[in-house]
Coordinates of C-alpha atoms in Angstrom, one line a residue:
Chain A
M1 CA 0.2 -5.7 13.6
S2 CA 0.3 -7.7 16.8
Q3 CA -2.1 -9.6 19.0
A4 CA -2.9 -6.3 20.8
D5 CA -4.4 -4.9 17.5
W6 CA -7.0 -7.7 17.6
E7 CA -10.1 -8.2 19.7
V8 CA -11.1 -11.7 20.6
V9 CA -14.8 -12.6 20.6
I10 CA -16.0 -15.8 22.4
G11 CA -19.3 -17.4 23.0
L12 CA -19.8 -20.7 24.8
E13 CA -22.3 -23.5 24.5
V14 CA -22.3 -25.8 27.6
H15 CA -24.0 -29.1 27.8
A16 CA -24.9 -29.8 31.4
Q17 CA -26.1 -33.3 32.2
L18 CA -29.1 -33.1 34.6
T19 CA -29.1 -34.9 37.9
T20 CA -32.4 -36.8 37.3
A21 CA -32.7 -40.5 38.2
S22 CA -34.2 -41.5 34.9
K23 CA -33.9 -40.4 31.2
I24 CA -35.5 -37.4 29.7
F25 CA -38.1 -39.4 27.6
S26 CA -38.0 -42.9 29.2
G27 CA -37.9 -44.6 32.6
A28 CA -34.4 -46.0 32.1
S29 CA -31.7 -45.2 34.7
I30 CA -28.9 -42.8 33.9
A31 CA -26.5 -44.1 36.5
F32 CA -22.8 -43.8 35.3
G33 CA -20.7 -46.8 34.7
A34 CA -23.2 -49.6 33.9
E35 CA -22.5 -52.5 31.6
P36 CA -23.1 -51.6 28.0
N37 CA -26.8 -51.3 26.9
V38 CA -28.3 -52.5 30.2
Q39 CA -29.8 -49.0 30.6
A40 CA -31.1 -48.7 27.1
S41 CA -34.8 -49.2 27.0
A42 CA -37.1 -49.7 23.9
V43 CA -37.5 -45.9 23.7
D44 CA -33.8 -45.2 23.9
I45 CA -32.9 -47.7 21.2
A46 CA -35.8 -46.5 19.0
L47 CA -37.8 -49.7 18.6
P48 CA -40.8 -49.1 16.4
G49 CA -44.1 -48.0 18.0
V50 CA -42.5 -46.4 21.1
L51 CA -43.4 -42.9 22.2
P52 CA -41.3 -40.4 24.3
V53 CA -42.8 -39.1 27.6
L54 CA -41.1 -36.1 29.1
N55 CA -39.6 -36.3 32.6
R56 CA -41.0 -33.7 34.9
G57 CA -37.7 -33.7 36.9
A58 CA -35.8 -32.5 33.8
V59 CA -38.2 -29.6 33.4
D60 CA -37.9 -28.7 37.2
R61 CA -34.1 -28.4 36.7
A62 CA -34.5 -26.2 33.6
I63 CA -36.8 -23.9 35.7
R64 CA -34.3 -23.8 38.5
F65 CA -31.6 -22.7 36.1
G66 CA -33.9 -20.0 34.6
L67 CA -34.7 -18.6 38.1
A68 CA -31.0 -18.7 39.1
T69 CA -30.0 -16.6 36.1
G70 CA -32.9 -14.1 36.0
A71 CA -34.0 -15.6 32.7
R72 CA -37.5 -15.8 31.2
I73 CA -39.2 -19.2 31.6
A74 CA -41.4 -19.9 28.6
P75 CA -45.0 -20.6 29.4
R76 CA -45.1 -22.7 26.3
S77 CA -42.1 -24.3 24.7
V78 CA -41.7 -26.8 21.9
F79 CA -39.5 -29.9 21.3
A80 CA -38.1 -30.3 17.8
R81 CA -36.3 -33.0 15.9
K82 CA -32.7 -32.4 14.9
N83 CA -32.0 -34.8 12.1
Y84 CA -28.7 -36.4 11.3
F85 CA -27.4 -39.9 10.7
Y86 CA -25.0 -41.6 13.1
P87 CA -25.1 -45.1 14.5
D88 CA -25.2 -43.9 18.2
L89 CA -28.4 -42.0 17.4
P90 CA -30.8 -44.8 16.5
K91 CA -33.9 -42.7 15.8
G92 CA -32.0 -40.7 13.1
Y93 CA -32.8 -37.5 15.1
Q94 CA -32.1 -36.0 18.4
I95 CA -35.0 -34.5 20.3
S96 CA -34.0 -31.0 21.2
Q97 CA -35.6 -27.5 21.2
Y98 CA -35.2 -25.0 18.5
E99 CA -37.5 -22.1 18.0
L100 CA -39.2 -22.0 21.4
P101 CA -36.7 -23.1 24.1
V102 CA -37.7 -23.5 27.8
V103 CA -35.4 -20.8 29.1
A104 CA -34.4 -17.5 27.3
G105 CA -32.2 -14.6 28.4
G106 CA -30.6 -14.2 31.8
D107 CA -27.0 -13.5 32.7
I108 CA -24.1 -14.7 34.8
A109 CA -21.7 -12.4 36.7
I110 CA -18.1 -13.3 36.4
R111 CA -14.9 -12.1 38.2
V112 CA -11.7 -12.3 36.1
G113 CA -8.1 -12.2 37.3
D114 CA -6.9 -11.6 40.8
G115 CA -5.6 -8.8 43.0
D116 CA -5.6 -5.2 41.6
Q117 CA -6.0 -6.5 38.1
A118 CA -9.3 -8.2 38.9
Y119 CA -12.5 -6.9 37.3
E120 CA -16.1 -8.0 37.1
K121 CA -18.5 -8.3 34.2
S122 CA -21.7 -9.8 33.2
V123 CA -22.1 -12.4 30.5
R124 CA -25.5 -12.5 28.8
L125 CA -27.2 -15.9 28.2
T126 CA -29.0 -16.4 24.9
R127 CA -31.0 -19.4 25.9
A128 CA -31.0 -22.8 27.6
H129 CA -32.9 -25.7 26.2
L130 CA -33.7 -29.3 27.1
E131 CA -32.4 -32.1 24.8
E132 CA -31.4 -35.7 24.9
D133 CA -27.8 -37.0 24.7
A134 CA -26.8 -39.6 22.1
G135 CA -25.2 -43.0 22.7
K136 CA -21.5 -43.8 22.5
S137 CA -19.5 -45.2 19.6
L138 CA -16.5 -47.3 20.4
H139 CA -14.1 -47.4 17.5
E140 CA -11.8 -50.1 18.8
D141 CA -11.7 -52.8 16.3
F142 CA -14.5 -55.3 16.6
H143 CA -13.6 -57.4 13.5
G144 CA -13.6 -54.2 11.4
M145 CA -16.9 -53.0 13.0
S146 CA -17.7 -50.3 15.6
G147 CA -19.4 -51.0 18.9
I148 CA -22.4 -49.0 20.0
D149 CA -23.4 -48.5 23.7
L150 CA -26.8 -46.8 24.0
N151 CA -26.8 -46.4 27.8
R152 CA -26.2 -42.6 27.4
A153 CA -28.9 -42.2 24.7
G154 CA -31.7 -40.2 26.1
T155 CA -29.8 -38.8 29.1
P156 CA -31.2 -35.3 29.9
L157 CA -29.1 -32.4 29.0
L158 CA -29.5 -28.6 29.4
E159 CA -27.7 -26.8 26.6
I160 CA -26.8 -23.4 27.9
V161 CA -25.8 -20.9 25.2
S162 CA -24.1 -17.6 25.9
E163 CA -24.0 -14.4 23.9
P164 CA -20.6 -13.7 22.3
D165 CA -19.7 -11.5 25.3
M166 CA -16.3 -12.8 26.3
R167 CA -13.1 -11.1 25.1
S168 CA -10.3 -13.4 26.3
S169 CA -9.7 -17.1 27.2
A170 CA -9.5 -15.9 30.8
E171 CA -13.0 -14.5 30.6
A172 CA -14.3 -17.7 29.0
V173 CA -12.8 -19.8 31.7
A174 CA -14.2 -17.5 34.4
Y175 CA -17.6 -17.8 32.8
A176 CA -17.4 -21.6 32.5
K177 CA -16.3 -21.8 36.2
A178 CA -19.1 -19.6 37.4
L179 CA -21.6 -21.6 35.4
H180 CA -20.1 -24.9 36.8
T181 CA -20.4 -23.5 40.3
L182 CA -24.0 -22.4 39.7
V183 CA -25.3 -25.7 38.2
R184 CA -23.8 -27.7 41.1
W185 CA -25.1 -25.1 43.6
I186 CA -28.7 -25.4 42.5
D187 CA -28.3 -29.2 42.3
I188 CA -29.2 -29.6 38.6
C189 CA -25.8 -31.1 37.4
D190 CA -23.1 -32.9 39.2
G191 CA -20.4 -31.0 37.2
N192 CA -18.2 -34.1 36.8
M193 CA -16.1 -33.1 33.8
Q194 CA -14.2 -36.4 33.5
E195 CA -17.5 -38.3 33.1
G196 CA -18.7 -35.8 30.6
S197 CA -21.4 -34.2 32.8
F198 CA -20.3 -30.7 31.9
R199 CA -18.9 -30.2 28.4
C200 CA -18.0 -26.9 26.7
D201 CA -18.0 -25.9 23.0
A202 CA -16.3 -22.5 22.3
N203 CA -17.2 -20.3 19.3
V204 CA -14.1 -18.2 18.7
S205 CA -13.5 -15.3 16.2
V206 CA -11.2 -12.3 16.1
R207 CA -11.7 -8.8 14.6
R208 CA -9.5 -5.7 14.3
R209 CA -10.0 -3.4 17.3
G210 CA -12.7 -0.8 16.6
E211 CA -14.4 -2.9 14.0
Q212 CA -18.2 -3.4 14.6
A213 CA -18.9 -6.6 12.6
F214 CA -17.8 -9.9 14.1
G215 CA -15.2 -12.0 12.3
T216 CA -16.0 -15.4 11.0
R217 CA -16.0 -17.9 13.8
R218 CA -14.8 -21.4 14.3
E219 CA -16.4 -23.7 16.8
I220 CA -14.1 -25.8 19.1
K221 CA -16.1 -28.9 20.2
N222 CA -16.1 -31.0 23.4
L223 CA -13.7 -29.3 25.8
N224 CA -13.9 -31.3 29.0
S225 CA -11.6 -29.3 31.3
F226 CA -11.0 -25.6 32.1
R227 CA -7.4 -26.0 31.2
F228 CA -8.2 -27.4 27.7
L229 CA -10.7 -24.6 27.3
Q230 CA -8.1 -22.0 27.9
Q231 CA -5.4 -23.8 25.8
A232 CA -7.7 -24.5 22.9
I233 CA -8.9 -20.8 22.7
D234 CA -5.4 -19.4 23.0
Y235 CA -4.2 -21.7 20.2
E236 CA -7.2 -20.9 18.0
V237 CA -6.9 -17.1 18.5
R238 CA -3.2 -17.2 17.6
W239 CA -4.0 -19.3 14.6
Q240 CA -6.7 -17.0 13.3
I241 CA -4.7 -13.9 13.8
E242 CA -1.7 -15.3 12.0
L243 CA -3.9 -16.4 9.1
L244 CA -5.5 -13.0 8.8
E245 CA -2.3 -11.1 9.1
D246 CA -0.9 -13.3 6.3
G247 CA -3.7 -12.1 4.2
G248 CA -5.8 -15.2 4.5
S249 CA -9.4 -15.5 5.6
V250 CA -11.1 -17.6 8.3
H251 CA -13.8 -20.0 7.0
Q252 CA -16.5 -21.2 9.3
A253 CA -15.7 -24.6 10.6
T254 CA -16.0 -27.0 13.4
V255 CA -12.7 -28.0 15.0
L256 CA -11.4 -30.4 17.6
F257 CA -8.8 -29.7 20.2
D258 CA -6.0 -32.2 20.6
P259 CA -4.7 -32.0 24.2
D260 CA -1.5 -33.9 23.3
S261 CA -0.3 -31.4 20.6
G262 CA -2.1 -28.4 22.1
E263 CA -3.6 -27.7 18.6
T264 CA -7.0 -27.4 17.1
R265 CA -7.7 -29.3 13.9
M266 CA -10.6 -29.2 11.4
M267 CA -13.4 -31.6 11.9
R268 CA -15.7 -30.4 9.2
S269 CA -16.1 -27.2 7.2
K270 CA -19.3 -25.3 6.7
E271 CA -19.7 -26.8 3.2
D272 CA -20.2 -30.2 4.8
A273 CA -22.1 -28.8 7.7
H274 CA -25.2 -30.8 8.6
D275 CA -28.5 -29.5 7.5
Y276 CA -30.4 -30.6 10.5
R277 CA -33.8 -30.1 9.0
Y278 CA -35.3 -29.1 12.4
F279 CA -39.1 -29.4 12.7
P280 CA -41.5 -29.7 15.7
D281 CA -41.6 -33.3 17.0
P282 CA -45.1 -34.6 16.2
D283 CA -44.6 -37.2 19.1
L284 CA -44.5 -34.5 21.7
L285 CA -47.1 -31.8 22.4
P286 CA -45.9 -28.4 23.5
L287 CA -44.7 -28.1 27.1
A288 CA -46.7 -25.8 29.4
I289 CA -45.2 -24.3 32.5
D290 CA -47.6 -22.2 34.6
G291 CA -46.8 -19.6 37.3
E292 CA -47.8 -22.0 40.0
W293 CA -45.1 -24.5 38.9
I294 CA -42.5 -21.7 38.8
D295 CA -43.5 -20.5 42.3
R296 CA -43.1 -24.0 43.6
V297 CA -39.6 -24.3 42.2
R298 CA -38.7 -20.8 43.4
A299 CA -39.7 -21.8 47.0
S300 CA -37.2 -24.6 46.9
M301 CA -34.2 -22.6 45.6
P302 CA -31.2 -22.1 47.9
E303 CA -29.5 -18.7 48.4
L304 CA -27.4 -18.3 45.2
P305 CA -23.6 -18.1 45.2
A306 CA -23.5 -14.5 44.0
E307 CA -26.1 -13.4 46.7
L308 CA -24.1 -15.2 49.4
A309 CA -20.8 -13.8 48.2
L310 CA -22.3 -10.3 48.5
R311 CA -23.6 -11.0 52.0
L312 CA -20.2 -12.3 53.1
Q313 CA -18.6 -9.1 51.9
R314 CA -21.2 -6.9 53.6
T315 CA -21.8 -8.7 56.9
H316 CA -18.5 -10.7 57.4
G317 CA -16.2 -8.0 56.1
L318 CA -14.6 -10.4 53.6
S319 CA -12.8 -9.3 50.4
A320 CA -14.4 -10.0 47.1
Y321 CA -11.8 -12.6 46.4
D322 CA -12.3 -14.4 49.7
A323 CA -16.1 -14.3 49.2
L324 CA -15.8 -15.8 45.7
T325 CA -13.4 -18.5 46.9
L326 CA -15.7 -19.5 49.8
T327 CA -18.7 -19.7 47.5
S328 CA -17.0 -21.8 44.9
S329 CA -19.1 -24.7 46.1
R330 CA -22.2 -25.0 48.3
E331 CA -20.4 -27.6 50.5
L332 CA -17.5 -25.3 51.2
A333 CA -19.8 -22.3 51.8
R334 CA -21.8 -24.4 54.2
Y335 CA -18.7 -25.5 56.0
Y336 CA -17.5 -21.9 56.4
L337 CA -20.9 -20.6 57.6
D338 CA -21.1 -23.5 60.2
T339 CA -17.5 -22.6 61.4
V340 CA -18.4 -19.0 61.8
D341 CA -21.7 -19.9 63.6
A342 CA -19.7 -21.9 66.1
A343 CA -16.8 -19.5 66.4
G344 CA -18.7 -16.3 66.6
G345 CA -19.4 -13.7 63.9
E346 CA -16.5 -11.4 65.0
L347 CA -14.0 -14.2 64.0
A348 CA -15.4 -14.5 60.4
K349 CA -12.2 -13.3 58.8
L350 CA -10.0 -15.7 60.8
C351 CA -12.5 -18.5 60.0
A352 CA -12.3 -17.6 56.3
N353 CA -8.4 -17.8 56.4
W354 CA -8.5 -21.2 58.0
V355 CA -11.2 -22.7 55.7
M356 CA -9.5 -21.3 52.6
G357 CA -6.0 -22.1 53.9
E358 CA -5.2 -25.1 56.0
F359 CA -8.6 -26.8 55.5
S360 CA -8.7 -26.5 51.7
A361 CA -5.0 -27.5 51.4
R362 CA -5.7 -30.6 53.4
L363 CA -8.7 -31.5 51.3
N364 CA -6.6 -31.1 48.1
K365 CA -3.8 -33.2 49.5
A366 CA -6.1 -36.0 50.6
E367 CA -8.1 -35.6 47.3
I368 CA -11.4 -35.6 49.2
G369 CA -14.4 -33.4 49.2
V370 CA -15.7 -31.2 52.0
A371 CA -18.3 -33.9 52.8
D372 CA -15.5 -36.4 53.6
A373 CA -13.4 -34.1 55.8
P374 CA -12.6 -35.8 59.1
L375 CA -12.9 -32.4 60.9
A376 CA -16.3 -31.0 61.8
P377 CA -16.8 -27.2 61.6
T378 CA -17.5 -27.0 65.3
R379 CA -14.0 -28.5 66.1
L380 CA -12.3 -26.1 63.7
A381 CA -14.2 -23.3 65.4
G382 CA -12.9 -24.5 68.8
L383 CA -9.3 -24.2 67.5
I384 CA -10.0 -20.8 65.9
R385 CA -11.3 -19.5 69.2
R386 CA -8.1 -20.5 71.0
I387 CA -6.0 -18.6 68.4
A388 CA -8.3 -15.6 68.7
D389 CA -8.0 -15.5 72.5
N390 CA -4.2 -15.9 72.4
T391 CA -4.2 -19.3 74.1
I392 CA -2.1 -20.6 71.2
S393 CA -0.2 -18.9 68.4
N394 CA -1.1 -19.4 64.7
N395 CA 1.8 -21.7 64.2
I396 CA 0.9 -24.0 67.2
G397 CA -2.6 -23.8 65.7
K398 CA -1.4 -25.7 62.7
K399 CA -0.1 -28.4 65.0
V400 CA -3.4 -28.6 66.7
F401 CA -5.2 -28.6 63.3
D402 CA -3.1 -31.7 62.3
A403 CA -4.0 -33.5 65.6
L404 CA -7.7 -32.7 65.1
W405 CA -7.6 -33.8 61.4
N406 CA -6.0 -37.1 62.4
G407 CA -8.6 -37.6 65.1
E408 CA -6.1 -37.6 68.0
A409 CA -8.6 -35.9 70.2
A410 CA -12.1 -34.6 70.1
S411 CA -11.4 -30.9 70.7
A412 CA -8.7 -28.3 70.3
D413 CA -8.8 -27.7 74.1
A414 CA -8.1 -31.4 74.8
I415 CA -5.0 -31.4 72.5
I416 CA -3.7 -28.1 73.9
A417 CA -4.0 -29.5 77.4
A418 CA -2.6 -33.0 76.6
Q419 CA 0.4 -31.7 74.7
G420 CA 1.0 -28.6 76.9
L421 CA 0.7 -26.2 74.0
K422 CA -0.8 -23.3 75.8
Q423 CA 1.0 -20.1 74.8
V424 CA 3.3 -18.7 77.4
T425 CA 2.2 -15.1 77.9
D426 CA 3.5 -14.7 81.4
A427 CA 6.1 -11.9 81.1
G428 CA 8.3 -13.3 83.8
A429 CA 8.6 -16.7 82.1
I430 CA 9.3 -15.1 78.7
E431 CA 11.9 -12.8 80.2
A432 CA 13.7 -15.8 81.7
L433 CA 13.8 -17.4 78.3
V434 CA 15.0 -14.2 76.6
E435 CA 17.8 -13.8 79.2
G436 CA 19.0 -17.3 78.6
V437 CA 19.0 -16.9 74.8
L438 CA 20.9 -13.5 75.0
A439 CA 23.5 -15.0 77.2
A440 CA 24.1 -18.0 74.9
N441 CA 24.1 -16.0 71.6
Q442 CA 26.6 -13.2 72.1
K443 CA 27.4 -13.2 68.3
S444 CA 23.9 -12.4 67.3
V445 CA 23.7 -9.8 70.0
D446 CA 26.8 -8.1 68.7
E447 CA 25.6 -8.2 65.1
F448 CA 22.3 -6.6 66.0
R449 CA 24.0 -3.9 68.0
A450 CA 26.3 -3.3 64.9
G451 CA 23.1 -2.5 62.9
K452 CA 22.3 -5.9 61.5
E453 CA 18.5 -6.0 61.8
K454 CA 18.2 -9.6 60.7
A455 CA 20.1 -10.8 63.7
L456 CA 17.0 -10.1 65.7
N457 CA 15.0 -12.7 63.8
A458 CA 17.6 -15.3 64.7
L459 CA 17.2 -14.4 68.3
V460 CA 13.4 -14.5 68.1
G461 CA 13.7 -17.9 66.5
Q462 CA 15.9 -19.1 69.4
V463 CA 13.5 -17.9 72.1
M464 CA 10.6 -19.6 70.2
K465 CA 12.6 -22.8 70.0
A466 CA 13.4 -22.6 73.7
S467 CA 9.7 -22.2 74.4
R468 CA 8.8 -25.1 72.1
G469 CA 6.8 -22.6 70.0
K470 CA 4.6 -21.6 72.9
A471 CA 5.8 -18.1 73.5
N472 CA 3.8 -15.3 72.0
P473 CA 6.0 -14.2 69.1
S474 CA 5.1 -10.5 69.2
Q475 CA 5.8 -10.4 72.9
V476 CA 9.2 -12.1 72.4
N477 CA 10.0 -9.6 69.7
E478 CA 9.1 -6.6 71.8
L479 CA 11.0 -7.8 74.8
L480 CA 14.2 -8.7 72.9
R481 CA 14.2 -5.3 71.2
R482 CA 13.9 -3.6 74.5
K483 CA 16.7 -5.5 76.1
L484 CA 19.0 -5.1 73.2
T485 CA 18.5 -1.3 72.8
N486 CA 18.9 -0.5 76.5
Chain B
M1 CA -39.4 -21.6 -6.1
S2 CA -38.2 -24.8 -7.7
L3 CA -35.2 -27.1 -7.2
D4 CA -32.5 -27.8 -9.6
I5 CA -30.9 -31.2 -10.2
D6 CA -27.8 -30.4 -8.1
Q7 CA -30.0 -29.5 -5.1
V8 CA -31.8 -32.8 -5.4
K9 CA -28.5 -34.7 -5.4
H10 CA -27.3 -32.7 -2.3
V11 CA -30.5 -33.4 -0.4
A12 CA -30.2 -37.1 -1.4
R13 CA -26.6 -37.2 0.0
L14 CA -27.7 -35.6 3.3
A15 CA -30.5 -38.1 3.6
R16 CA -28.1 -41.0 2.6
I17 CA -30.3 -41.9 -0.3
E18 CA -28.6 -43.4 -3.4
L19 CA -30.3 -42.2 -6.6
G20 CA -29.7 -44.3 -9.7
P21 CA -29.6 -43.1 -13.3
G22 CA -32.8 -41.2 -14.1
E23 CA -34.0 -41.3 -10.5
A24 CA -32.7 -37.8 -9.7
E25 CA -34.6 -36.4 -12.6
D26 CA -37.7 -38.3 -11.6
A27 CA -37.4 -37.0 -8.0
L28 CA -36.8 -33.5 -9.2
A29 CA -40.1 -33.5 -11.1
K30 CA -42.0 -34.9 -8.1
L31 CA -40.4 -32.5 -5.7
N32 CA -41.1 -29.5 -7.9
G33 CA -44.7 -30.7 -8.0
I34 CA -44.8 -30.5 -4.2
F35 CA -43.2 -27.0 -4.3
G36 CA -46.2 -26.0 -6.5
L37 CA -48.5 -27.0 -3.7
V38 CA -46.3 -25.1 -1.2
E39 CA -46.5 -22.0 -3.3
Q40 CA -50.2 -22.3 -3.4
M41 CA -50.3 -22.4 0.4
Q42 CA -47.8 -19.6 0.8
A43 CA -50.1 -17.4 -1.2
V44 CA -52.5 -17.3 1.8
D45 CA -52.0 -14.3 4.1
T46 CA -51.0 -15.7 7.5
S47 CA -49.7 -12.5 9.1
G48 CA -50.7 -12.4 12.7
V49 CA -51.3 -16.1 12.9
E50 CA -49.0 -17.9 15.3
P51 CA -47.4 -21.0 13.9
M52 CA -48.7 -24.3 15.2
S53 CA -46.3 -26.9 16.4
H54 CA -49.0 -29.5 16.8
P55 CA -52.4 -30.0 15.2
Q56 CA -54.1 -30.4 18.6
E57 CA -54.3 -27.5 21.0
L58 CA -53.2 -29.6 23.9
Y59 CA -50.1 -29.7 26.1
Q60 CA -48.0 -32.8 26.9
R61 CA -48.4 -34.9 30.0
L62 CA -45.3 -35.5 32.0
R63 CA -44.0 -38.5 33.9
D64 CA -42.5 -38.5 37.3
D65 CA -38.7 -38.9 37.5
V66 CA -38.6 -42.5 38.5
V67 CA -36.7 -45.5 37.1
T68 CA -39.3 -47.9 35.8
E69 CA -37.3 -49.8 33.1
T70 CA -35.5 -53.0 33.8
D71 CA -32.6 -54.5 31.8
Q72 CA -33.9 -56.1 28.6
R73 CA -30.7 -56.1 26.7
D74 CA -30.8 -59.8 25.9
A75 CA -34.3 -59.6 24.4
F76 CA -33.4 -56.5 22.4
Q77 CA -30.1 -57.9 21.1
R78 CA -31.7 -61.1 19.9
V79 CA -32.9 -59.2 16.8
A80 CA -29.7 -57.3 16.3
P81 CA -27.6 -58.5 13.3
A82 CA -24.3 -58.4 15.3
T83 CA -23.4 -57.9 19.0
E84 CA -20.4 -58.4 21.1
A85 CA -19.6 -57.8 24.8
G86 CA -23.0 -56.2 25.2
L87 CA -22.4 -53.8 22.3
Y88 CA -24.4 -53.5 19.1
L89 CA -21.9 -53.8 16.2
V90 CA -22.3 -51.6 13.1
P91 CA -20.2 -51.0 10.0
R92 CA -17.1 -49.0 11.0
V93 CA -17.8 -45.3 11.2
I94 CA -15.1 -42.7 11.5
E95 CA -16.0 -39.2 10.6

């Protein structure tokens, strides 16, 4: 048997930290990076006699998520206590939702792979529920003791649970990325994975192809990058298949991924699994969400990435891949749309190329976001228009782009004029250059006439060089060929 | 339904309760008494009755998303047995 005889089954649980100002059940701030415990209120540290009061902003965000995924928003949902003992959970229970979550169902469309191999599928969501985060334990040695920081305790989370619909690590990563794009797009989570704002747990099992029943799953906890998600699943799948092929059996367990070794290791087996003893929290009455509230939230929703991607394919004539890339964040999509608005709709494809190409490459290189780009969409549009109307070539365009990016001038036209970059399209001027190059490069001319096609490229290069890049390359090519074959 | 002594010990372990000699047997008798009451309640036909999550038929009031708390760390940590560098110190816990 080999890996091809096995089918992989993956479901993901994602904890998305919500972008509220205050905690889910107290008025303490959730700002990242504060001194330990200065944002831990009496409610967060569970002093006796305190009561939780639910943050309306957290519910708003859960509703936004439900609307964005076509899910059902529960008119009545219930908070429950999930009981376990750990020092960073001072109440002895986490307030979560169990039987009646705020959001149920819905789905997320994903696109897996690129080029001809790419395919689309839909991943169903089981539920999404509101809960509070725990504090942090610091296990550095404090005289044989552990340090506890409760700033994070009570931070609002939306736990988003998928159905076991994914069949490879690539699908799991595509789903996680689509979800990551969506929660940022609808402004409910900042998606910062280093700071733990978006954390994935993967439930992984394998079964022989054709089998109906799922295999026994193991849960990989706390994957905080897409790369680790992929590596952890790939390792886990190989491990489970080898075990089963050797006649062993998988036991339900929770495992951790070690990025250094690239392996998963057991954290706890099912035998020691917590019995969380869920029950409705008597401190919190049920949560009611009426149609009016949902309508209010719906009115504030932006066009969703999947809708926009479809619109870009239909009205801008972009490929599915381009549309997906441009809708990977709301900021990038906005930038692209503004560029097209300024350049003109007929130049959409060229705008897409520049935004995905030179512009994105520059952002990556400078390690900055779209918001910090020193180049306004209107200026990029000015450059694109000059390429489209043949004032400059694509290559010279890159030079102008650099100058604009570095703030050397306020517009593409100003740079083209100041540096004399206007493309030479005057046939007489190009012919003179071509004559000069032919006369000076007899060797290449002879080679071309002897049938060496490549020699033409060398000659084109010489003419372009002589024109300092300003000649129109296709015009040069055509003229050279005509002269050489006559 | 009734518990056996091993189940009592398991639940005690989950709840981090140390049971001394004889205490497990004592707890077993008491818990099984409670199960007797539960059985009595379960004999009632509740089909078609939606479970209640709260004895009052009310919904919770919500608060606006505003930061209202100020830093009271010093006051809170005055009653803590051990603190350092702003952290609460607890006996070492490694799972």
